[in-house]
Tab-separated table of C-alpha atoms in Angstrom:
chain	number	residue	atom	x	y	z
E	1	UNK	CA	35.307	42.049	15.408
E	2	UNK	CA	35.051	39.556	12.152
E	3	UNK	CA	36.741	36.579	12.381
E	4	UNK	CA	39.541	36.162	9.656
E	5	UNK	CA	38.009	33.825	7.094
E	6	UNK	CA	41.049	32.476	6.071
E	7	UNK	CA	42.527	31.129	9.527
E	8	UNK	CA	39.290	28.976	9.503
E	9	UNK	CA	40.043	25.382	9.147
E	10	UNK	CA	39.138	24.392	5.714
E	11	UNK	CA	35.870	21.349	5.898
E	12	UNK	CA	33.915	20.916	2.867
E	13	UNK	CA	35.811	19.923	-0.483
E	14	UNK	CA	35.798	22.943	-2.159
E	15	UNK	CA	37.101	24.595	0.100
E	16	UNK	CA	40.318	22.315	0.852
E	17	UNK	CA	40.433	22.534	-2.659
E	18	UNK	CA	41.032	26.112	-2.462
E	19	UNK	CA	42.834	25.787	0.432
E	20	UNK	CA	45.525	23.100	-1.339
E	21	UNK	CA	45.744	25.451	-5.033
E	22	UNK	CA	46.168	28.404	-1.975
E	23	UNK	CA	49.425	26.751	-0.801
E	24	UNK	CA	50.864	25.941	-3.536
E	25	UNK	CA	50.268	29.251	-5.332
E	26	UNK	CA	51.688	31.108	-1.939
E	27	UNK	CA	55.002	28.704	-2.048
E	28	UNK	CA	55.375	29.133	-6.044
E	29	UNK	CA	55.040	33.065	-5.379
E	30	UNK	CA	57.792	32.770	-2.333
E	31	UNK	CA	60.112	30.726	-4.486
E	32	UNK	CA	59.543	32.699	-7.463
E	33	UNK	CA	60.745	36.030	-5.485
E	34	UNK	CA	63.721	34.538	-3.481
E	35	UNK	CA	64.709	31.237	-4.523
E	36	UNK	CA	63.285	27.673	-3.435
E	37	UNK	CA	66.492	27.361	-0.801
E	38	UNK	CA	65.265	30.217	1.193
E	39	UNK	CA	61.392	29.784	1.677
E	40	UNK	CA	60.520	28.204	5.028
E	41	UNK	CA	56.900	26.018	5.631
E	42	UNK	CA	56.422	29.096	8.462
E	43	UNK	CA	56.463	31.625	5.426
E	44	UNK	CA	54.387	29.954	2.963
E	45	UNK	CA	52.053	29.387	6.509
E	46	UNK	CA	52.275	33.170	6.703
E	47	UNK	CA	51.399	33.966	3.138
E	48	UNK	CA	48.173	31.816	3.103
E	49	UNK	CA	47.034	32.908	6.675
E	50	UNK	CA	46.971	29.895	8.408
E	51	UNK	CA	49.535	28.130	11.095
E	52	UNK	CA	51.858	25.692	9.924
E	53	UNK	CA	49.754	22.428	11.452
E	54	UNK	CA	47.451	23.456	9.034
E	55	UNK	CA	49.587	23.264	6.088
E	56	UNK	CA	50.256	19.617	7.163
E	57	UNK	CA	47.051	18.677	6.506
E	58	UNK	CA	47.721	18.705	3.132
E	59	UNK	CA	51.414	18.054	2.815
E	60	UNK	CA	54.133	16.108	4.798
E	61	UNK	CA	56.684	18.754	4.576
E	62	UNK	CA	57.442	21.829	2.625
E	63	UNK	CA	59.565	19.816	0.266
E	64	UNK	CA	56.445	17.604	-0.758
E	65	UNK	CA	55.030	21.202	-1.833
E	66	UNK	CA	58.173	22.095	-4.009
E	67	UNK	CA	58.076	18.687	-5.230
E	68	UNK	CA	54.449	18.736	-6.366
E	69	UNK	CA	54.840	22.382	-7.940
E	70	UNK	CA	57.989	20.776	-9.777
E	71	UNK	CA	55.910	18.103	-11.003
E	72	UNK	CA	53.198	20.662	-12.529
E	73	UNK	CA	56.174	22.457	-14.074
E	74	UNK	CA	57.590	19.690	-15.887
E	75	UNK	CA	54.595	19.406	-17.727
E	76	UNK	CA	53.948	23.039	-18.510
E	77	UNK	CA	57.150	23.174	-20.026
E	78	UNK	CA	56.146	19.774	-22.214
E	79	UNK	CA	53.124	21.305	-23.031
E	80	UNK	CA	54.865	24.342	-24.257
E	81	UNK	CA	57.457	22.583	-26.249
E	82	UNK	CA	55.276	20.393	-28.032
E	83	UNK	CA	52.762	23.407	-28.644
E	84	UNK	CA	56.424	24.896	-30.589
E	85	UNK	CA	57.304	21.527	-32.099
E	86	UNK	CA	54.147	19.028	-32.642
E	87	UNK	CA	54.052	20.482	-36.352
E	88	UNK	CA	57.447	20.061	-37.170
E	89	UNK	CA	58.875	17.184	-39.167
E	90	UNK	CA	62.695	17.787	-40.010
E	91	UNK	CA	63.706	20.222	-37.463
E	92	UNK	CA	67.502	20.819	-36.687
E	93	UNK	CA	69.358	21.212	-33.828
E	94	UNK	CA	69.627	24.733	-34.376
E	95	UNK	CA	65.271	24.967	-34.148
E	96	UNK	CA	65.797	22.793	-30.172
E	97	UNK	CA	68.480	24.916	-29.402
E	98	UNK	CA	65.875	28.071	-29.478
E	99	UNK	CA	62.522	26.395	-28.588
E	100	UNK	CA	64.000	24.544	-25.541
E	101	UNK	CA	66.187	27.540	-24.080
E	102	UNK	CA	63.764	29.847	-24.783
E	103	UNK	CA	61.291	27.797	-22.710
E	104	UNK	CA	62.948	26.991	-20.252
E	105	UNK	CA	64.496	30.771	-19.837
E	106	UNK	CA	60.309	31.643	-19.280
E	107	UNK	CA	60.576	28.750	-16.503
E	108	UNK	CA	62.718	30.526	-13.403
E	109	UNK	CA	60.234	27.930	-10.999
E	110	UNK	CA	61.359	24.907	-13.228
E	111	UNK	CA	65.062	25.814	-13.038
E	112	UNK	CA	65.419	26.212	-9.810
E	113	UNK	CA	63.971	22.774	-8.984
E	114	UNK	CA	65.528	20.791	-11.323
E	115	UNK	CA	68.795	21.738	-8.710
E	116	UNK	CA	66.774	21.584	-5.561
E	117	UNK	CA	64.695	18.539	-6.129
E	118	UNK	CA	67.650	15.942	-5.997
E	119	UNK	CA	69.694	17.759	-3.689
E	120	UNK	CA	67.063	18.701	-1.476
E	121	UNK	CA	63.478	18.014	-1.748
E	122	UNK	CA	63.814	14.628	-2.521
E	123	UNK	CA	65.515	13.793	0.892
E	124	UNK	CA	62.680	15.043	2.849
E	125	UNK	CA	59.752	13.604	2.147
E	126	UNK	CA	58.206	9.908	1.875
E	127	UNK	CA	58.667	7.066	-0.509
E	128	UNK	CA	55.500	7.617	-1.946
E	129	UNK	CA	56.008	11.254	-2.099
E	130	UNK	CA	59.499	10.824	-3.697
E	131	UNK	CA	58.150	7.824	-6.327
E	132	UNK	CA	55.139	9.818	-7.475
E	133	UNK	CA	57.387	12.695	-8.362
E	134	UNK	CA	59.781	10.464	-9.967
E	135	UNK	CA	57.346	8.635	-12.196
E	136	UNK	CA	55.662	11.739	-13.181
E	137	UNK	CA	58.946	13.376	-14.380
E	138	UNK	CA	60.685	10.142	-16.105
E	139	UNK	CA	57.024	10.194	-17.814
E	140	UNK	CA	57.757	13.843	-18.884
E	141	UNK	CA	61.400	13.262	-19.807
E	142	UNK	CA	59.988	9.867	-22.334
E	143	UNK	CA	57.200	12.046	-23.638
E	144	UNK	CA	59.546	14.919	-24.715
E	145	UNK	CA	62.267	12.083	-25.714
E	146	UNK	CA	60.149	10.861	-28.305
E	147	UNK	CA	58.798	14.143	-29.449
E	148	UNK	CA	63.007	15.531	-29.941
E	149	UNK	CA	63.597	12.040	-31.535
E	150	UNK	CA	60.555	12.367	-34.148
E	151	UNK	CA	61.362	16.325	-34.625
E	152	UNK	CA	65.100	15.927	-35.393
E	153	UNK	CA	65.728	13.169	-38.415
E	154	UNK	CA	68.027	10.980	-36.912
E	155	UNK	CA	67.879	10.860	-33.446
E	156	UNK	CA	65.095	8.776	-32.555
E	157	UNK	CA	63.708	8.157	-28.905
E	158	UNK	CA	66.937	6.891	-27.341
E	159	UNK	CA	69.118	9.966	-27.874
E	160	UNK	CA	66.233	11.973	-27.403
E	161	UNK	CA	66.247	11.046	-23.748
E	162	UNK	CA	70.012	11.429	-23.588
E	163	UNK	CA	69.356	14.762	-25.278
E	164	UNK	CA	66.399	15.824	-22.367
E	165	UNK	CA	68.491	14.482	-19.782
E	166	UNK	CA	71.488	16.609	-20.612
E	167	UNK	CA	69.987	19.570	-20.989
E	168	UNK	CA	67.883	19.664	-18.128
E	169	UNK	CA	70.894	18.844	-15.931
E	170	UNK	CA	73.095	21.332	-17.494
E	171	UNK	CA	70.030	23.566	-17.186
E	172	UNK	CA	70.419	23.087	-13.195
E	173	UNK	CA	74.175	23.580	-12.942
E	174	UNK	CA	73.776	27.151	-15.299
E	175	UNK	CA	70.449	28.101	-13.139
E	176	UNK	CA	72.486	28.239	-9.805
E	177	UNK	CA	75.881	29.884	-11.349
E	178	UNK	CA	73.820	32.887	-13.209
E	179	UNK	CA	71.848	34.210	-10.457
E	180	UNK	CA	74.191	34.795	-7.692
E	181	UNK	CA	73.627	35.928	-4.893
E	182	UNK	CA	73.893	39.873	-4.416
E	183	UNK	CA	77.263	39.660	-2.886
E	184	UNK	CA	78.563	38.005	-5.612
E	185	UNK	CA	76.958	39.975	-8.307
E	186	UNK	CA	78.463	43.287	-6.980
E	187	UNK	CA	81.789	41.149	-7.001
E	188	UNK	CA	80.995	40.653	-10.710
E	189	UNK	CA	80.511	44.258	-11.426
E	190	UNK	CA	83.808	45.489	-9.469
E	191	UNK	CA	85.535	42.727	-11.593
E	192	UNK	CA	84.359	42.183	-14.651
E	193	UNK	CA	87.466	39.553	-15.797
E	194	UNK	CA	85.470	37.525	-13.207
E	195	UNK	CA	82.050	37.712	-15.458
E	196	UNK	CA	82.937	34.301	-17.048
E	197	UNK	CA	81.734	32.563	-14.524
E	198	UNK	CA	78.266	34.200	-14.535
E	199	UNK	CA	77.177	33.053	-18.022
E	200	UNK	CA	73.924	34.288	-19.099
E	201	UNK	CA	71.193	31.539	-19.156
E	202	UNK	CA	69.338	31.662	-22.053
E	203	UNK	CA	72.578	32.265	-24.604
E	204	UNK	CA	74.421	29.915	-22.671
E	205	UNK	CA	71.498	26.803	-22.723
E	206	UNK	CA	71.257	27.538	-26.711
E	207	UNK	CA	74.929	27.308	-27.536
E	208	UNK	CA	75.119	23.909	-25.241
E	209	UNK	CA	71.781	22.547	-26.676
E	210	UNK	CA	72.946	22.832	-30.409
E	211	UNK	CA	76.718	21.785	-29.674
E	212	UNK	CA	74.906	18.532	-27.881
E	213	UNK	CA	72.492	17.779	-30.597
E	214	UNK	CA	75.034	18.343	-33.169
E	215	UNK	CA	77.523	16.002	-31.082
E	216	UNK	CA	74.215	13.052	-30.658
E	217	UNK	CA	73.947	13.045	-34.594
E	218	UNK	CA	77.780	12.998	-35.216
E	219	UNK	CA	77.995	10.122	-33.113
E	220	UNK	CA	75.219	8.301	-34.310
E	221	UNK	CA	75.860	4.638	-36.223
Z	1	UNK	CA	94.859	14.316	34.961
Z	2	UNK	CA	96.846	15.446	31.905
Z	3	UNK	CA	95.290	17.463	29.754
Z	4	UNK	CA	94.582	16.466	26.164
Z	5	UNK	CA	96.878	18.450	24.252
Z	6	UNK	CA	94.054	19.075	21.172
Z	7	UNK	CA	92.257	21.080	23.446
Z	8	UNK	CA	94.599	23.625	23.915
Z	9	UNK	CA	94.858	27.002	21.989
Z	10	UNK	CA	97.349	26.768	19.356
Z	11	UNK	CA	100.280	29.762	19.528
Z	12	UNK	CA	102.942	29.164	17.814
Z	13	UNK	CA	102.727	29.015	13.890
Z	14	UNK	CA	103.009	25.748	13.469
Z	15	UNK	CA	100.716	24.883	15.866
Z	16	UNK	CA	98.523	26.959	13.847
Z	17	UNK	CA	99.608	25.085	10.937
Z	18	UNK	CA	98.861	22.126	12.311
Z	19	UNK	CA	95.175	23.297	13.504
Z	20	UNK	CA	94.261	24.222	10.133
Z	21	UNK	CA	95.548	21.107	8.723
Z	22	UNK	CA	93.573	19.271	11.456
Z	23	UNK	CA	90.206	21.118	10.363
Z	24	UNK	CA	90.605	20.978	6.841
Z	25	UNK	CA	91.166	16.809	7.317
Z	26	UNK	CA	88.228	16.509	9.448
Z	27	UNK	CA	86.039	18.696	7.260
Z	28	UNK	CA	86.845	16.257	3.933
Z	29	UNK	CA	86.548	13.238	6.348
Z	30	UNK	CA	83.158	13.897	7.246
Z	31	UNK	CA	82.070	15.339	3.745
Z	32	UNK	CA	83.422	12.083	1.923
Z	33	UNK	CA	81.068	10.081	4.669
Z	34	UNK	CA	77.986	11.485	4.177
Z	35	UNK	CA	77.897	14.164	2.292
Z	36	UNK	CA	78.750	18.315	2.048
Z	37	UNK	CA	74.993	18.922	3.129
Z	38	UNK	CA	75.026	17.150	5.896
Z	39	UNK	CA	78.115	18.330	7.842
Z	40	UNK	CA	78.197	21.279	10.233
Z	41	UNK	CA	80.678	23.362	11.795
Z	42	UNK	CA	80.147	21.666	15.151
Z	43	UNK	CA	80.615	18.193	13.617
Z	44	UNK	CA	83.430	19.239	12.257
Z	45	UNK	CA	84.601	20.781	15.833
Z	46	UNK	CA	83.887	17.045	17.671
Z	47	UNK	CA	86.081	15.372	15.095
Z	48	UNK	CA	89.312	17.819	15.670
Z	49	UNK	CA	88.997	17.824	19.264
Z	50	UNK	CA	88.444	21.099	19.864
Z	51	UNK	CA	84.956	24.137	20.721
Z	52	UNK	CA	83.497	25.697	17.454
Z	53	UNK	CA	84.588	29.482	18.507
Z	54	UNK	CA	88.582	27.355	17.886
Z	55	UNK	CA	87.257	26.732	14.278
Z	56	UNK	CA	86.259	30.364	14.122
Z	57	UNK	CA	89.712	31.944	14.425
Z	58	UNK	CA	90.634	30.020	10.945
Z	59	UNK	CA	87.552	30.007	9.183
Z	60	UNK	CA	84.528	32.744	9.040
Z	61	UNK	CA	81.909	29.908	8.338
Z	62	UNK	CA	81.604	26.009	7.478
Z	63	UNK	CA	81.472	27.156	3.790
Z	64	UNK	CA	84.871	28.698	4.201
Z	65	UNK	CA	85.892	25.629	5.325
Z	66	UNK	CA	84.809	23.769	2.127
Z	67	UNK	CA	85.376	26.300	-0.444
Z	68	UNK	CA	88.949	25.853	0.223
Z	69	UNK	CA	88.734	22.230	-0.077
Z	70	UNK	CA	87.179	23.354	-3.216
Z	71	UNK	CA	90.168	25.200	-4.703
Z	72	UNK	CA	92.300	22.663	-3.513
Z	73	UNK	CA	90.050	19.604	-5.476
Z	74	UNK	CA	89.911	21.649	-8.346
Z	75	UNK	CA	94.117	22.243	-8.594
Z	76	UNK	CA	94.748	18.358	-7.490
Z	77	UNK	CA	92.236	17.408	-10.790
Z	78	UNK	CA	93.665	19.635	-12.807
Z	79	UNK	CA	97.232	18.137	-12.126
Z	80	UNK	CA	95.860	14.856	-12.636
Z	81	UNK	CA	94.682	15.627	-16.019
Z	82	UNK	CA	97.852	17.107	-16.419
Z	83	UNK	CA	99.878	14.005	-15.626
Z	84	UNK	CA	97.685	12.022	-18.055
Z	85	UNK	CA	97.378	14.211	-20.890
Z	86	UNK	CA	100.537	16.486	-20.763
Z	87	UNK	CA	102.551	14.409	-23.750
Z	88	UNK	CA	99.510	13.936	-25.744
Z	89	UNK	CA	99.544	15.903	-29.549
Z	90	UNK	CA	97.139	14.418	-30.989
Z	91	UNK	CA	94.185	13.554	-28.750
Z	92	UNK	CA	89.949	12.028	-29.931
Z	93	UNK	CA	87.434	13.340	-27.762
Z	94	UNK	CA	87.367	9.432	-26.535
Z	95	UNK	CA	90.425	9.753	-25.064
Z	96	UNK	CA	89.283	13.114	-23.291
Z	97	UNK	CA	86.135	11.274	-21.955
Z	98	UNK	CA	88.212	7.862	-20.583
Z	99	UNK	CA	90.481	10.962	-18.998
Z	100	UNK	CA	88.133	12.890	-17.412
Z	101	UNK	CA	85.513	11.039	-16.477
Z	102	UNK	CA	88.082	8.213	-14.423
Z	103	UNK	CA	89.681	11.603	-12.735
Z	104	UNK	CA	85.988	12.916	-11.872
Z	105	UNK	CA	85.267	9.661	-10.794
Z	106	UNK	CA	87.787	9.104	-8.252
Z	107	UNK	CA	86.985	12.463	-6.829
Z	108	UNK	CA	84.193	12.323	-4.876
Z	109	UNK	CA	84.751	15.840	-2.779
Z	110	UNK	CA	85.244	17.223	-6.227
Z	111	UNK	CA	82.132	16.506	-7.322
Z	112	UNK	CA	79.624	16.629	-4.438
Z	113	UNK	CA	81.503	20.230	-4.247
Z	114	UNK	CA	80.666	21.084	-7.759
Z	115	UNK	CA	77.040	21.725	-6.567
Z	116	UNK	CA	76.882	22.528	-3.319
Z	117	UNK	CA	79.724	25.853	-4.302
Z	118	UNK	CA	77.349	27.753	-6.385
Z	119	UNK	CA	73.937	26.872	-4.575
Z	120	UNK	CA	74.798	27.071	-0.669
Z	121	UNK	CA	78.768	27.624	-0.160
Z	122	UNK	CA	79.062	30.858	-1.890
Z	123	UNK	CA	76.027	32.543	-0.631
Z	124	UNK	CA	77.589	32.278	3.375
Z	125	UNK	CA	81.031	34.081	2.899
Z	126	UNK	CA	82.170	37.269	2.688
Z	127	UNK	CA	83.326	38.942	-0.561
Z	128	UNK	CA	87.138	38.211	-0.177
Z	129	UNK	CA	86.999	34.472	0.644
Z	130	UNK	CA	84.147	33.908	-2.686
Z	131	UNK	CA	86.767	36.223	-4.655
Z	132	UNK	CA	89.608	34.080	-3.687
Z	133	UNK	CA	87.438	30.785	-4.296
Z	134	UNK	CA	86.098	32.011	-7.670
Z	135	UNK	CA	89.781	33.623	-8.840
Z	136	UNK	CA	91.170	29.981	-7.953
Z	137	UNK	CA	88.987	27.792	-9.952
Z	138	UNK	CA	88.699	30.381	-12.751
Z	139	UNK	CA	92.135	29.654	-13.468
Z	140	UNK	CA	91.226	25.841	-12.711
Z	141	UNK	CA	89.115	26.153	-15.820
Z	142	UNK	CA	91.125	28.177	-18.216
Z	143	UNK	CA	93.964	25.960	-17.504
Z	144	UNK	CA	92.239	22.700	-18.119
Z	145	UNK	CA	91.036	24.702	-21.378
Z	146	UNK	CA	94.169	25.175	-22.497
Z	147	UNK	CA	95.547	22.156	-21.958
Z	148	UNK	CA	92.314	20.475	-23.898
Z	149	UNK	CA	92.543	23.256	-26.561
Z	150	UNK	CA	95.832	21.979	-27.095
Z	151	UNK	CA	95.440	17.861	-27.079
Z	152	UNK	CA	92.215	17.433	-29.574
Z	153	UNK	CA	93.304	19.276	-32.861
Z	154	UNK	CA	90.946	21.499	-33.775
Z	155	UNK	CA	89.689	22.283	-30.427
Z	156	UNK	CA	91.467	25.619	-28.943
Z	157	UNK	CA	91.199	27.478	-26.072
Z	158	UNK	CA	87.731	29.151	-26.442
Z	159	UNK	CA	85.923	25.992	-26.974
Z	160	UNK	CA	88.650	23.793	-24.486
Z	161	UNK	CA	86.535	26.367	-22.186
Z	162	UNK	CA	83.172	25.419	-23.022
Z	163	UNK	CA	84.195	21.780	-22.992
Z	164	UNK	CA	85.406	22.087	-19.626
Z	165	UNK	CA	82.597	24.323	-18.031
Z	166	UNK	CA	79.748	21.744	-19.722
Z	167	UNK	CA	81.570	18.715	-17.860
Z	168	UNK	CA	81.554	20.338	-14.486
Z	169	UNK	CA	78.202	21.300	-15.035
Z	170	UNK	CA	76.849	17.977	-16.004
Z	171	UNK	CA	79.383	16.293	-13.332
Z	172	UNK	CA	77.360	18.255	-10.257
Z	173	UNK	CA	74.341	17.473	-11.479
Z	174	UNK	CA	74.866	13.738	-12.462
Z	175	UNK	CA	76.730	13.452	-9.136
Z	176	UNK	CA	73.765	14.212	-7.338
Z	177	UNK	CA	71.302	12.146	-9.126
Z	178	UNK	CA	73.449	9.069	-8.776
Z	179	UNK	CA	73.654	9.394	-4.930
Z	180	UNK	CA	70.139	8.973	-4.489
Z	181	UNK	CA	69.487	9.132	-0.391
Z	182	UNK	CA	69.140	5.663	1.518
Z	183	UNK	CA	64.789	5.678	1.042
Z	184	UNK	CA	65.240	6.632	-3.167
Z	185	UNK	CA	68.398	3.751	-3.333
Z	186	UNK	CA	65.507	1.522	-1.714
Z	187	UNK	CA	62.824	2.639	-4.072
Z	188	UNK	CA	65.089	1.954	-7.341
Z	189	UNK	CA	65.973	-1.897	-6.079
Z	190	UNK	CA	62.334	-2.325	-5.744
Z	191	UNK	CA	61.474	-0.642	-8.739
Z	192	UNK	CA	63.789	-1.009	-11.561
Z	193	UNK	CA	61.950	0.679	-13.773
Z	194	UNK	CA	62.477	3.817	-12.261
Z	195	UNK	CA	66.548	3.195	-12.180
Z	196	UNK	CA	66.668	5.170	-15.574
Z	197	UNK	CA	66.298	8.365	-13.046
Z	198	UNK	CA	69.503	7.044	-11.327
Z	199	UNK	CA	72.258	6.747	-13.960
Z	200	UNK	CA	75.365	5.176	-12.957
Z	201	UNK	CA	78.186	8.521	-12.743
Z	202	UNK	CA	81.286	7.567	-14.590
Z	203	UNK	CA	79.690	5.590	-17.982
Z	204	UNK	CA	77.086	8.388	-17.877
Z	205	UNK	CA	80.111	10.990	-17.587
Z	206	UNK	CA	81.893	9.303	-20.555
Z	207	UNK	CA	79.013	9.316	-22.849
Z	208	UNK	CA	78.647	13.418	-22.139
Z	209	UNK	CA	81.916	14.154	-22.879
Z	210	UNK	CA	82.381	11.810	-26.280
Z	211	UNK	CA	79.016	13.553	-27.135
Z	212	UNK	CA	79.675	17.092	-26.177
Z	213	UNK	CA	83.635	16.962	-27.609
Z	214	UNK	CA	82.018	15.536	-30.756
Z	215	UNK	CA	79.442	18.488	-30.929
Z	216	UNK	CA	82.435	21.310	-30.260
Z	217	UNK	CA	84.354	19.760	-33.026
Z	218	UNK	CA	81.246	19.421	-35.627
Z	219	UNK	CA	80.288	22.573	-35.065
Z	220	UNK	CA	83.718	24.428	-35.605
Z	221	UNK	CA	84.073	26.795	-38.420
């Protein structure tokens, strides 16, 4: 009988590097089909073929994993709005309002930890896990500040964070409430006066993203 | 020996009362210590006094338990928006954000509940209690919407419902980032330059709803 390649323990470089990028894709894949709440270190073990002590080789806990994979999606999504909006000079609200729902709508992985990440990934791993994750999304939340406040006359870099900040946490709260769980959704079918509070994502991000922009440059000095 | 009388079964129906009353109070107790996350039914049994199968005959599951605390935060808000805002005709969206951003403020249950409904309370109950929960604070919401529909001219119901279901959105989220756990409180003292991740709730609350009002009212027909 062959022994399993993959249950091997991982020694040169190359292959630890596969062996990290293996993790991580397994626990994005996991997340991606059930939800970051409900995927356990013993079943992104399971998916890459190797026991859980050999996952902590490379990570201190499954939330470190979640937290690095949020990190990487932060600045996909950056990369993707500034590949909409580095052209642009005198958008309107009404241009964010479709580039930034729309993206984030393609980002089900990003959505899902903007919730989880403060409420539960952050609590579980080290300092240094928790402050490399923070500085590498504040750095994403300035960068995309200052692109919003250069795209839309008017709001400059300040209200362009207040604008990223809002969004992304109203992103989180709208995430969680429009993909229930199946219980509920049948509940939502039987009932449908009940629908209203499953708003759709996308629709519901766009309306909020232009009435906030609109409301940052009617309040403006 | 006598025997403590809160380990008996309760029979008679107020006696029941009582018992439900007694797990409800221990439930918010425990949740305004540390946290809805971090309670469990069996803490929750060792503060009333009594074996978790007692808590069973009154509630299917923990989340039961705080999904009714829920309702009941929502209602008691609501009233105290009420009380503030009931002889008002002709209300700014500054005076909506001093209102509810104090009243969100000075309910912390509220607003660690805000999150932890949708993303973990909802999911572990049975159809009838989420019905019950999500009936209750549906009319929570289009109440309040009335109500603000009715106070800032221009306003109305339909976007008195939007301006309402933003504010709870951003409220869980916000809540959660400014409760950072005891290691990220740590890491923002030494760090102030990270502290922009952890905004303070009830200024940051304010500034939303001035912001978001303003936007509702700019972008009426």
């Amino acid at each position: 009988m062959e022994c399993t390649p993959t249950f091997l323990r991982a020694r040169r470089p190359e292959q630890k590097q596969q062996r990290y990028d293996a993790i991580r894709a397994a626990a994005r894949e996991l997340a991606l089909e059930r939800g970051v709440r409900s995927v356990s270190l013993g079943d992104i073990a399971t998916a890459v073929g190797v026991h859980k002590s050999a996952i902590l080789r490379y990570f201190e806990t499954r939330e470190e994993i979640y937290l690095s994979l949020g990190a990487e999606a932060w600045s996909d999504w950056s990369d993707a709005v500034h590949a909409e909006l580095d052209g642009v000079v005198d958008g309107s609200p009404l241009l964010l309002a479709d580039v930034l729902s729309r993206t984030l709508g393609e980002r089900p992985l990003l959505c899902d930890l903007l919730t989880q990440a403060p409420l539960n990934l952050e609590r579980h791993v080290s300092k240094g896990a928790v402050r490399s994750f923070k500085v590498s999304v504040l750095d994403g939340v300035e960068e995309l500040a200052a692109l919003i406040g250069r795209v839309v006359p008017g709001i400059g870099p300040e209200r362009g964070f207040e604008a990223v900040a809002a969004i992304a946490c109203q992103a989180a709260s709208i995430w969680q409430v429009s993909h229930p769980s199946s219980a509920l959704a049948d509940l939502y079918s039987e009932e449908p006066e009940l629908a209203r509070a499953c708003p759709e994502f996308v629709p519901t991000i766009h309306r909020f993203t232009l009435v906030y922009v609109t409301g940052l440059l009617a309040t403006a000095d």
